[in-house]
XYZ file of C-alpha atoms in Angstrom:
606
model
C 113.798 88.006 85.919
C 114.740 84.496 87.131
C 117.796 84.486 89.434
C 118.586 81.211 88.985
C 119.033 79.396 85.348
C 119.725 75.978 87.376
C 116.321 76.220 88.668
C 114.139 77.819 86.251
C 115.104 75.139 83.572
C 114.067 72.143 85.650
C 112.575 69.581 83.264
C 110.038 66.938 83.661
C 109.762 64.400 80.786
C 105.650 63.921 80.337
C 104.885 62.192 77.393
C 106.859 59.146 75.934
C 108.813 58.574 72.945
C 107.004 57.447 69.348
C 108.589 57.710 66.141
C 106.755 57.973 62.138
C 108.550 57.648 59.511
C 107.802 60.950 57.544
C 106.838 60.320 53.672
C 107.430 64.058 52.804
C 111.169 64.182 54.519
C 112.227 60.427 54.887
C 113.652 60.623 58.036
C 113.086 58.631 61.001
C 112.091 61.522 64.306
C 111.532 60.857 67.829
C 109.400 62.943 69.625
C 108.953 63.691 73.950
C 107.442 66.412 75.536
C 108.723 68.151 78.713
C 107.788 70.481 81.148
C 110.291 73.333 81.680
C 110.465 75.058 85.247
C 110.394 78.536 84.638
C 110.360 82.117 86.421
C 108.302 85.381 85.325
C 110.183 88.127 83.589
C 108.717 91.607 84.590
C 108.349 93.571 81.309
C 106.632 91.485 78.591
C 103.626 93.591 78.364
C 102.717 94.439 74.529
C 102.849 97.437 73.129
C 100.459 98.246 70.316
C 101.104 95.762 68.618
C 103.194 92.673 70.394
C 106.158 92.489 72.153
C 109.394 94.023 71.092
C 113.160 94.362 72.779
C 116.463 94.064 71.463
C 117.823 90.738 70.490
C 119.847 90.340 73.745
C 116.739 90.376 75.481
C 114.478 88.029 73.851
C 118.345 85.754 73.875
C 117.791 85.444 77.615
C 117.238 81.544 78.546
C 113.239 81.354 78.707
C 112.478 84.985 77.511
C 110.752 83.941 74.339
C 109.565 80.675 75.780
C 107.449 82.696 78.760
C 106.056 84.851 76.008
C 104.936 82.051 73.951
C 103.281 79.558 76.244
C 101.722 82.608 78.144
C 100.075 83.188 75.074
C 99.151 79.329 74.677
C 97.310 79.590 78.013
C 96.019 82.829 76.810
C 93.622 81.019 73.992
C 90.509 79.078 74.349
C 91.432 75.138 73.914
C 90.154 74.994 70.611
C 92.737 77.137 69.199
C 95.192 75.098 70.499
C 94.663 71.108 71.267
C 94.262 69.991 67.342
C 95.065 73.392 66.125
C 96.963 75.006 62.943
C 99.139 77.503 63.817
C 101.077 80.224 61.266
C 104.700 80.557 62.633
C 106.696 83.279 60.211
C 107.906 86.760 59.772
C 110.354 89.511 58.247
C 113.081 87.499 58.586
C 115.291 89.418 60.999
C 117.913 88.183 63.092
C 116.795 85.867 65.710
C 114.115 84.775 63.674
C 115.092 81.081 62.485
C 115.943 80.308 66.304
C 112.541 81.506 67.318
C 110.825 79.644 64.538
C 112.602 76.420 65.851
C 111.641 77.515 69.412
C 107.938 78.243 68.619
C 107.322 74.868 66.265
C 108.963 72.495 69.343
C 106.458 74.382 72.044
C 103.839 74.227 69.633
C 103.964 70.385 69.313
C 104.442 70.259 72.833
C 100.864 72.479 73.256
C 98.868 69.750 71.582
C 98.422 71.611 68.251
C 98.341 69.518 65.293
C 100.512 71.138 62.750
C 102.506 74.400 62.052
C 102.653 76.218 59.022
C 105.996 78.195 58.047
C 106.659 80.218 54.926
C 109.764 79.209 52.801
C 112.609 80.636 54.943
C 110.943 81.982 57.765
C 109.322 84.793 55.508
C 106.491 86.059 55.616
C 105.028 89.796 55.442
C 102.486 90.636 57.980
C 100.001 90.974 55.806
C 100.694 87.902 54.110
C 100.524 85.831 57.622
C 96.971 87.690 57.681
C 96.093 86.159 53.841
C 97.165 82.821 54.835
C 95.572 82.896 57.997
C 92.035 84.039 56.476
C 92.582 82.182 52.689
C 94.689 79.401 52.993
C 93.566 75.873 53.032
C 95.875 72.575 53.675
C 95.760 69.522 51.448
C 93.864 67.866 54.564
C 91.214 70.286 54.281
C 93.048 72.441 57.425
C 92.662 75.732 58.255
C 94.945 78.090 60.660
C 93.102 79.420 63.820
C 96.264 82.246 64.527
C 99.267 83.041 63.768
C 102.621 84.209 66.010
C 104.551 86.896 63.359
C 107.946 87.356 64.460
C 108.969 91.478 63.187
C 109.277 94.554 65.258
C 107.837 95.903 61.901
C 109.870 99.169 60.743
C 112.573 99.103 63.999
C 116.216 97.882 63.088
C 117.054 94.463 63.270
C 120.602 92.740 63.725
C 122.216 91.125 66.960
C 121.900 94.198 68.616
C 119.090 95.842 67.337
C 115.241 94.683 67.661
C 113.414 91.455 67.375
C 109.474 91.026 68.154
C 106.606 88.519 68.324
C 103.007 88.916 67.998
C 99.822 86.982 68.092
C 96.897 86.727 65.240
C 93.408 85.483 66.219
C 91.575 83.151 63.399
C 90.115 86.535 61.278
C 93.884 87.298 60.767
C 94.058 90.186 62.656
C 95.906 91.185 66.107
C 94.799 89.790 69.444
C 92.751 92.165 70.882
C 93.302 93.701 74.197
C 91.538 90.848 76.180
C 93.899 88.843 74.912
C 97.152 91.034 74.668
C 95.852 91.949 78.904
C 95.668 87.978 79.410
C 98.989 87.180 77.811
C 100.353 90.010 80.117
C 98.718 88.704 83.298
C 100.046 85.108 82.519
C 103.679 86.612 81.844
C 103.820 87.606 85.546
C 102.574 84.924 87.147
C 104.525 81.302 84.430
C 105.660 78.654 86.153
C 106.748 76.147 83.132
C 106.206 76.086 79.766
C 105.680 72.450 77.806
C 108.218 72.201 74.407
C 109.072 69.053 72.122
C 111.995 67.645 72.171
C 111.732 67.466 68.272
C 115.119 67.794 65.691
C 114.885 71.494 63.925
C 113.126 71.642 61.087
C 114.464 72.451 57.262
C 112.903 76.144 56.499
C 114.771 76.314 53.648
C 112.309 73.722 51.856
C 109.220 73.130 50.636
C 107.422 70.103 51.812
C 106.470 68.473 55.014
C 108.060 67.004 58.018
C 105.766 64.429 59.874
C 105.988 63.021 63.552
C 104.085 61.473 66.054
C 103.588 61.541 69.636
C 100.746 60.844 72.254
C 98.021 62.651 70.933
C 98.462 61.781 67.322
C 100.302 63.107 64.510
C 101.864 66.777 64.083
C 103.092 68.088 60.944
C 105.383 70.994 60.002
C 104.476 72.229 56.394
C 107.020 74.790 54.808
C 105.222 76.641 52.353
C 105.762 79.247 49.485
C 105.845 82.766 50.991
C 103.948 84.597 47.570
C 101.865 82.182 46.126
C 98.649 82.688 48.141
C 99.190 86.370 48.820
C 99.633 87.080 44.989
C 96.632 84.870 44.433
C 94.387 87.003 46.521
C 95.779 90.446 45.121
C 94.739 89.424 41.682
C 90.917 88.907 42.688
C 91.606 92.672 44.230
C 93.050 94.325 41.446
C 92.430 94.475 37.668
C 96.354 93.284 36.884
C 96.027 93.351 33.180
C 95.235 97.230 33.264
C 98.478 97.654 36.006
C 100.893 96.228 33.135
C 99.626 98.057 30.496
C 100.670 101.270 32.611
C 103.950 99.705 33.817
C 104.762 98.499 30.065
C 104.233 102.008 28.479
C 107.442 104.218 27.546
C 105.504 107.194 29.456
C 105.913 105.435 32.775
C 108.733 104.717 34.934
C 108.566 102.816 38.596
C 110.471 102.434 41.255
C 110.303 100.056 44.459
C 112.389 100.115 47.336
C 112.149 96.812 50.256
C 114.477 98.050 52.390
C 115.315 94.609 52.290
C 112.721 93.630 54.419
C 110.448 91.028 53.529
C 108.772 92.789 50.619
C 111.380 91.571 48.703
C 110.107 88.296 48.945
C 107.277 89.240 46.566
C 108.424 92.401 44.624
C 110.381 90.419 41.876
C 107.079 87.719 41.846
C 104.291 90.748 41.585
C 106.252 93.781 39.626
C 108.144 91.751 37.643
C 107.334 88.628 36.565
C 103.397 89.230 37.196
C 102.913 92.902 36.079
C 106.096 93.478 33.691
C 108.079 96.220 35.674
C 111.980 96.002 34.634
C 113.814 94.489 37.364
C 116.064 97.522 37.529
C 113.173 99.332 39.001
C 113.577 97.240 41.995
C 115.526 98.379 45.076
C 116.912 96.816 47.667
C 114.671 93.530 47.260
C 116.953 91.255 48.914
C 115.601 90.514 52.337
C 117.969 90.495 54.948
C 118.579 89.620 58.160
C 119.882 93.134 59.503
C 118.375 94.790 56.349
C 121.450 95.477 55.016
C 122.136 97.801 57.607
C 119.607 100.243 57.335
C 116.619 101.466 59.071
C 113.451 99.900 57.462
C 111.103 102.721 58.084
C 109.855 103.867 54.771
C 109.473 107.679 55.219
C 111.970 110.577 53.790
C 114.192 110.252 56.874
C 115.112 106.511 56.208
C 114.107 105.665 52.679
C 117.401 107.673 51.556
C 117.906 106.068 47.938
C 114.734 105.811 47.075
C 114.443 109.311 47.891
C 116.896 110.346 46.062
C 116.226 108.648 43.002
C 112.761 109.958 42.832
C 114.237 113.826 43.045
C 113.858 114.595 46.636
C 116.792 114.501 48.144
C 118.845 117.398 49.073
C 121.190 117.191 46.068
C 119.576 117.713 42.453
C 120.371 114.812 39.900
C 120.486 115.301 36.142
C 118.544 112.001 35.891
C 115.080 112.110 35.432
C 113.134 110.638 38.483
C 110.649 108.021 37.902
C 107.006 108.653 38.009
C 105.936 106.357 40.881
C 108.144 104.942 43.242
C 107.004 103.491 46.725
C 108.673 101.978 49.543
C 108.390 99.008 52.487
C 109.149 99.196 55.938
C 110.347 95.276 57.613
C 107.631 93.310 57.225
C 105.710 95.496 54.575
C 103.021 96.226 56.134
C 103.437 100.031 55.681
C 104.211 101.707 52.597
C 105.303 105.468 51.333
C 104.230 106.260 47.613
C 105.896 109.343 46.337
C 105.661 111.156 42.791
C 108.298 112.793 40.580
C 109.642 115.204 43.212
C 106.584 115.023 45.201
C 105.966 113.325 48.844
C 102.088 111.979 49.055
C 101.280 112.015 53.127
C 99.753 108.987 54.566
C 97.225 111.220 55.813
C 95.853 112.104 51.941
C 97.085 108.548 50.388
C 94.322 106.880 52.022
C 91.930 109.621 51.818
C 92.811 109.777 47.996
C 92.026 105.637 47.491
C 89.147 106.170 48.794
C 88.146 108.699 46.479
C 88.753 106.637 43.771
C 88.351 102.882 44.807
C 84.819 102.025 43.258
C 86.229 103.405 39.539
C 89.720 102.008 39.823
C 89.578 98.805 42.051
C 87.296 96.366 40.646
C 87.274 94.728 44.737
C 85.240 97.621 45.535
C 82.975 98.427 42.629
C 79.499 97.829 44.335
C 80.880 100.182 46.724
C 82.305 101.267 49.631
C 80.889 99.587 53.300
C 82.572 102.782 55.220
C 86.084 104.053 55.660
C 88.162 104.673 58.959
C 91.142 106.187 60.253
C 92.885 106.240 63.304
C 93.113 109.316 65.703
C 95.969 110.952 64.867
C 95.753 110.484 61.247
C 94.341 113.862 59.567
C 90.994 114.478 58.660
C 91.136 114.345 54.747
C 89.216 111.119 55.155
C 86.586 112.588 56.849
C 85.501 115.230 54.245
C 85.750 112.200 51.639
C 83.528 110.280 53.826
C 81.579 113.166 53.861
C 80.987 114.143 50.694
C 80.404 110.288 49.387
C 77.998 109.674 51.962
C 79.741 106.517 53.518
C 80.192 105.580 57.132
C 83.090 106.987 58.818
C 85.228 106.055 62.129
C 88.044 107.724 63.813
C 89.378 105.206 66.206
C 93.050 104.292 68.352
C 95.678 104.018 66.557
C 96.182 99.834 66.148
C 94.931 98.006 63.345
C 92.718 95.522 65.602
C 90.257 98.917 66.391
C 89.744 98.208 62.217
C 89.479 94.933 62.554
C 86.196 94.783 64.707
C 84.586 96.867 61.919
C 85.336 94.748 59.192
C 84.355 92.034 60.404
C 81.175 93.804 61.095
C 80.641 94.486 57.946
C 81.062 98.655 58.391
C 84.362 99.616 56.809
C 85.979 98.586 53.561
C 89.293 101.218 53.367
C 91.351 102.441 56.356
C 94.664 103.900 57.071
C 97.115 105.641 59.630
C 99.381 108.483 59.057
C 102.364 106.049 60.640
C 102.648 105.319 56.526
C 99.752 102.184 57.440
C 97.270 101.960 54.650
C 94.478 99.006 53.706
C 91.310 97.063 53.486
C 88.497 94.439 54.498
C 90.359 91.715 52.350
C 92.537 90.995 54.951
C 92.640 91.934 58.865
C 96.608 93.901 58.670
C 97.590 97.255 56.919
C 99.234 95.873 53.811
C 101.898 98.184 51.603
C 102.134 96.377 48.816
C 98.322 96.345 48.398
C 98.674 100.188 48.991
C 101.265 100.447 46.313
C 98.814 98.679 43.877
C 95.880 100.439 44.737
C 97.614 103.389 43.440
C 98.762 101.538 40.713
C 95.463 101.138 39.634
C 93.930 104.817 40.285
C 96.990 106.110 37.641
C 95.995 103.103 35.280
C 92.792 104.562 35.469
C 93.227 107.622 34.931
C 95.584 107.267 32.120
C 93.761 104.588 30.439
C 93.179 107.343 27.689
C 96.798 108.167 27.617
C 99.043 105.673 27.192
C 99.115 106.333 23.452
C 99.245 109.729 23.429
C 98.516 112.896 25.404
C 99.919 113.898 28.291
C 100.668 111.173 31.677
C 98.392 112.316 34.548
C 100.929 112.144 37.085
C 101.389 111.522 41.058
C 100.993 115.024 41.612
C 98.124 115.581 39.257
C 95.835 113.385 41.206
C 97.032 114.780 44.572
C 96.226 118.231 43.980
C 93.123 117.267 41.914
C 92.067 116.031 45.028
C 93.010 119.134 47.471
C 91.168 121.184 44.450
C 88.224 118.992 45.130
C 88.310 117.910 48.848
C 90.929 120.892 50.462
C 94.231 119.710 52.139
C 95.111 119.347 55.422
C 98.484 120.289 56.062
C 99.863 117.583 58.182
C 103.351 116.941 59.562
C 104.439 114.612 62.273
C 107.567 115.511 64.971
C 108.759 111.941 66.314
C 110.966 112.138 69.381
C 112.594 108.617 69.863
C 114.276 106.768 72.332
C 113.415 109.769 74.960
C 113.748 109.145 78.716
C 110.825 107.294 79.622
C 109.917 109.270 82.744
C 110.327 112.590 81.312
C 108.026 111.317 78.692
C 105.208 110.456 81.346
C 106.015 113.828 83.198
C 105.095 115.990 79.489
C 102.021 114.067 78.663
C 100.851 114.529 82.369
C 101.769 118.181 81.856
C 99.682 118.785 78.969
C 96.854 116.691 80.738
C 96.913 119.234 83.679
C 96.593 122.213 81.104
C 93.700 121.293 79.336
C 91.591 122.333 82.328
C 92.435 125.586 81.861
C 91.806 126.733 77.869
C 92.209 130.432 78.664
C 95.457 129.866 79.909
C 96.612 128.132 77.157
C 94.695 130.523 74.609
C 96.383 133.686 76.585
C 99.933 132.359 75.282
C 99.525 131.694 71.569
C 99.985 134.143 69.204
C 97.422 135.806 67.277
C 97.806 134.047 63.847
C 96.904 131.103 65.496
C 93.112 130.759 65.880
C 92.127 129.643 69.766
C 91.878 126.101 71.317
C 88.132 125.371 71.714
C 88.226 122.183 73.119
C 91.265 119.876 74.316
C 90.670 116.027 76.070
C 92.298 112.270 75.864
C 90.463 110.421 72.854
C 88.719 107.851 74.598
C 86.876 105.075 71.835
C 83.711 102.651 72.458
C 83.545 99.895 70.072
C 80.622 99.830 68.182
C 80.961 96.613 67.590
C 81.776 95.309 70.727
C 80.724 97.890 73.512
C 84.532 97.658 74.919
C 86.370 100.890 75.705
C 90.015 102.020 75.161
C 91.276 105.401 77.093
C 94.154 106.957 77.417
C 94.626 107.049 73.317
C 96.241 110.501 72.800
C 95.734 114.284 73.619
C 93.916 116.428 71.536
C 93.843 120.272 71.174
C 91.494 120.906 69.286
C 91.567 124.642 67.217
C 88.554 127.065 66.194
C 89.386 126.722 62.865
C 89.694 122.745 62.984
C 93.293 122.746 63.075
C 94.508 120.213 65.578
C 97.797 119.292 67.616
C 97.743 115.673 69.097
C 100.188 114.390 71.231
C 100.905 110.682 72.217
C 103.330 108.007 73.329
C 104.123 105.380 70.773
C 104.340 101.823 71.721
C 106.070 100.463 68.908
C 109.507 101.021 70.301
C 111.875 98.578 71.869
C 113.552 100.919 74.632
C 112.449 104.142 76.299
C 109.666 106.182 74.769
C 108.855 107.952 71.755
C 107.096 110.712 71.841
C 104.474 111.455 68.873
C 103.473 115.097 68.165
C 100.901 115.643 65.246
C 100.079 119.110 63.684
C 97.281 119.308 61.141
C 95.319 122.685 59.653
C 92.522 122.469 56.892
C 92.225 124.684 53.995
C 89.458 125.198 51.896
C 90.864 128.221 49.550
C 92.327 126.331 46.290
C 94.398 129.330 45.901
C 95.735 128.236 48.984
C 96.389 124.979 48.869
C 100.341 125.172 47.086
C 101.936 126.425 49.922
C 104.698 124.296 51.503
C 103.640 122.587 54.340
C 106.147 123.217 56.856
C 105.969 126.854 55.774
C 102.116 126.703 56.305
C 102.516 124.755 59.431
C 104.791 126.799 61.828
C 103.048 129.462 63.626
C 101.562 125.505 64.863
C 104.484 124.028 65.362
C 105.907 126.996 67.502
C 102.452 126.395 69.636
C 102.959 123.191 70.363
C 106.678 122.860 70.965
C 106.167 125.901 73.091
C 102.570 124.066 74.916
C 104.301 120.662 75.448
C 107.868 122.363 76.693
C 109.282 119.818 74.497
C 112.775 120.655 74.694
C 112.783 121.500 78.744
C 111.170 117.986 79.257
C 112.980 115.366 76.725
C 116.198 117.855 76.414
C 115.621 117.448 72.902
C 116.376 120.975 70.440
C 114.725 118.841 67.236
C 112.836 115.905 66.644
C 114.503 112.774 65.689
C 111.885 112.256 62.870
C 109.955 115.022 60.777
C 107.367 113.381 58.562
C-alpha cells in the first residue's frame, strides 16, 4: 500500500494540449495526458472472476487506477493503441466515478474510443453481446471490455464494488492474463490518465476530442437495443407471447434491482406482452434497494413468496413461472408454482429440450458442459443424446475455450449460472427465455384448452426420464480465511487414507471409492488448472465436493456440495434435504466444519 499520497501522485504532463470542437456535444474540450507516480497495492489478485473489495477499498487514491493500467500493460498493443474499449456495468455505487476514471486512463492509453451504455448500465452478458455483435457507425468494433459488478455481492458505500476484464470473443481474460494483470499489480510504477472533463452518461450521443495521436471518442449508447436484437435471432418471440398473453399463464420477474431491470420492462413487456405488474423490483439501483442481489431462496425473499414458497401460506394463487436476477444478471433462478428448479437440473433440462423449443439450436446441439461442482444431470443427458460432454472449473472462461472451438453449445453452473455459444458470459435473462420457450412448446396444444403443462410437469417428466440427482449446496461465508485453508488442507490429508474415512460413515451411506483435487487440461488449449475443488467420490455415484469460492470481497467462503443419483421413479418425490442427510451428516462430520470455521449452520442452503 503506498505510504505516501504526496509521492505516489507525482505527475508528469507528456502530451500537449489540442482542442476539437465536438459535433455530437458542442462543446469546446481540452485534452493532456499525464503520467501519475504510483506505488503497488498488495492484494489485487482476481478471484474467479476479477477483482472485488468493498467500496472503501477500491476509494483509496490509485486503487482502481493500479488495477486498470496494470491491465493496459497486461494486453498486446493492438488491443490498446487505436483500440475500442466497452466501459459499463450493474450500476452499483462507485460505478459512475470509475466509469469517469476508466474513460480518462483510457484516452490517456492511446485507445481510440470508449463505448458506455446509457447510465453506466450494462448486464454482463450484455457487455459480452456488444463486445461480440456490436458495430460503430465508423465501421468499429470493441477488442474488450472492463465490467464494473461484483455480480450477486451487495453493493452501497460500504458494501462491494468490482472490475473485470473481457478479451475481444467477449468472454473473461483468461488466466494468462488475470496472472499478468496480477504480476503487474505488484510491481506499477505510474499509470498514464487524460486530463479530459467527465463525460454525460446520462445521454445518448457522442463526445469528441483530440489529442496527439488523433481523435478519441466517447459514445454513450442504449443499454437493450443490441442485446434484445440478438435474443430475438435466439428465440422464437412470437410463440413466447402467445404463452405470456394466455389467461392460463401467469409470470413473474424479480431484478433485484440490479441491472436486469434495465431490460425487463423492454423484453417482457413491451416486446413479449407480460403485464407490467408481473415485474419486480425492476428499478436498478445503486445499493439495490438494500437487498442482497443473489437470486436463490435465501435472498430472493418476495419473489419467493409470491410464487408460494415462503414459510407463510398465502391465499393468493402463485404464478406459474417466475424467475429472478442476481446484480448484473448474469445468473438467474426459475421457480414453478410452489416448486424450486435447481441450477443443477435447469440446465440439464434446456438441454433436453433445446433443438424442439429453441429455434438457435435446431440443427443441433455442438456438446454441452458443466462445471465441477455442478451435478451430474447433464451428464446422463449428454449421454443419452449422444453429444459431447465436459466437466470443467468452475469460471465461465473454461466454457469459453470450447465455444470458440466449436465443441459446446449449452452450459451451466449450479451457482444459479446458466447459457450458451451466442455469447461468451452465463446470461439469466437468456435462461429465463429459454424456459420460456420449452413451456411455449409444450403447451402450444394448450393454450385453448386442456390442461397447462406446468414448471413442475416438465421437471419431473424429466427425473421420470433422465433420474434426479438430489443436490443441495451449504455456503459458509465470510469465514476466517486461515481456518478456511487449515479445513481444505485437512480434507486433502485424508484422502490418502479411504479406509479411514470409510471406517467412520455410517452404513446407509455407500463407501468413498475414490477422493482427489479436480485438476482440468484444456482441450483446446493444452493449459492446466489445479487446485479446482475436492472430490469424494461415493460407490453409488453420490458425491461431496468441497471448495473455496473466490467471488467474495473479504475472508473466505467455503463451498460444500452434496449430490446422490436415483434411478427408481418411485423414488424420485422425496424431499431433497430429507433424501440428502445421512450425506450431509458425512460431510459436516468429514470436513469438521463447525470445529474449523466455528460455524453450527451454513450461512446459505441452496
Amino acid at each position: 500500500m503506498p505510504s505516501s499520497l504526496a509521492k505516489s501522485n507525482r505527475i508528469t504532463l507528456i502530451h500537449s494540449t489540442a482542442l476539437l470542437l465536438s459535433p455530437a456535444r458542442k462543446k469546446m474540450v481540452l485534452f493532456n495526458v499525464s503520467r501519475v507516480e504510483t506505488t503497488p497495492f498488495g492484494d489485487q489478485k482476481p478471484g474467479t472472476s476479477g477483482l472485488r473489495k468493498k467500496v472503501k477499498v477500491f476509494k483509496q487514491p490509485n486503487y482502481l487506477q493500479n488495477f486498470v493500467q496494470s491491465t493496459f500493460n497486461a494486453l498486446t498493443p493492438q488491443n490498446v493503441r487505436g483500440a475500442t474499449l466497452v466501459v459499463s456495468g450493474d450500476g452499483r455505487y462507485f460505478s459512475k466515478d470509475a466509469i469517469q476514471i476508466i474513460t480518462k486512463m483510457a484516452a490517456g492509453n492511446g485507445l481510440r474510443r470508449v463505448w458506455v451504455g446509457q447510465n453506466g448500465l450494462l448486464s454482463t452478458p450484455a457487455v459480452s453481446a456488444v463486445i461480440r455483435e456490436r458495430v460503430g457507425v465508423d465501421g468499429s468494433k470493441a477488442t474488450g471490455a472492463f465490467i464494473l459488478t461484483a455480480s450477486h455481492n451487495p453493493g452501497g458505500p460500504n458494501e462491494d464494488f468490482g472490475i473485470k476484464y473481457n478479451m475481444e470473443n467477449g468472454g473473461p481474460a483468461p488466466e494468462g492474463i488475470t496472472d499478468k494483470i496480477y504480476e503487474n499489480t505488484k510491481t506499477i510504477k505510474e499509470y498514464l490518465t487524460a486530463d479530459l472533463p467527465d463525460v454525460d452518461i446520462t445521454t445518448i450521443g457522442v463526445t469528441s476530442f483530440s489529442g496527439s495521436e488523433g481523435q478519441f471518442d466517447v459514445e454513450v449508447f442504449d443499454s437493450a437495443s443490441d442485446y434484445i436484437k440478438l435474443m430475438k435471432s435466439i428465440f422464437d418471440f412470437e410463440s413466447i407471447r402467445k404463452l405470456l398473453s394466455s389467461p392460463k399463464f401467469t409470470f413473474c420477474y424479480d431484478a433485484l434491482h440490479g441491472v436486469a431491470g434495465a431490460y425487463a420492462k423492454r423484453i417482457f413487456v413491451e416486446e413479449l406482452g407480460a403485464q407490467e405488474s408481473s415485474l419486480l423490483n425492476c428499478v436498478p439501483k445503486e445499493d439495490f434497494g438494500g437487498g442482497h442481489p443473489d437470486p436463490n431462496l435465501t435472498y430472493a425473499k418476495e419473489l419467493v413468496a409470491r410464487m408460494g414458497l415462503g414459510k407463510s401460506n398465502s391465499e393468493v394463487e402463485p404464478p406459474e413461472f417466475g424467475a429472478a436476477a442476481d446484480g448484473d444478471a448474469d445468473r438467474n433462478m426459475v421457480l414453478g408454482k410452489r416448486f424450486f428448479v435447481t441450477p443443477s437440473d435447469s440446465v440439464a433440462i434446456i438441454a433436453a429440450n433445446a433443438v424442439e423449443a429453441i429455434p438457435y439450436f435446431s440443427a443441433g446441439l455442438k456438446g454441452v458442459a458443466r462445471s465441477m461442482p455442478t451435478s451430474a444431470a447433464l451428464d446422463v443427458v449428454a449421454k443419452s443424446l449422444n453429444l459431447k460432454f465436459f466437466e470443467v472449473p468452475t469460471g465461465w472462461k473454461f466454457f469459453g475455450n470450447l465455444m470458440d472451438a466449436g465443441l459446446c453449445s449449452v452450459c451451466g453452473e449450479e451457482s444459479f449460472g446458466t447459457g450458451s455459444d451466442h455469447i461468451r458470459e452465463k446470461d439469466g435473462i437468456w435462461a429465463v427465455l429459454a424456459w420460456l420457450s420449452i413451456l411455449a412448446y409444450k403447451n402450444r396444444e394448450n393454450l385453448g384448452g386442456g390442461k397447462l403443462v406446468t414448471v413442475e410437469d416438465i421437471v419431473r417428466n424429466h427425473w421420470a426420464t433422465y433420474g434426479r440427482h438430489y443436490y443441495t449446496r451449504y455456503d459458509y461465508e465470510n469465514v476466517d480465511a486461515g481456518a478456511a485453508k487449515e479445513l481444505m488442507a485437512c480434507l486433502v490429508k485424508l484422502q490418502s487414507s479411504l479406509t479411514e474415512v470409510n471406517d467412520g460413515i455410517q452404513s446407509d451411506v455407500s463407501k468413498v471409492v475414490h477422493a482427489d483435487e479436480f485438476e482440468y487440461k484444456d482441450p483446446v488449449d493444452g493449459s492446466i488448472s489445479k487446485h479446482q475443488g475436492i472430490r469424494y467420490l461415493f460407490e453409488d455415484g453420490s458425491r461431496l465436493v468441497f471448495r473455496l469460492s473466490g467471488t467474495g470481497s473479504e475472508g473466505a467462503t467455503i463451498r460444500l456440495y452434496i449430490e446422490q443419483y436415483e434411478k427408481d421413479p418411485s423414488k424420485t418425490g422425496r424431499d431433497s434435504q430429507d433424501a440428502l442427510a445421512p450425506l450431509v451428516a458425512v460431510a459436516l462430520g468429514l470436513s469438521k466444519m463447525q470445529e474449523f470455521t466455528g460455524r453450527s449452520a451454513p450461512t446459505v442452503i441452496t
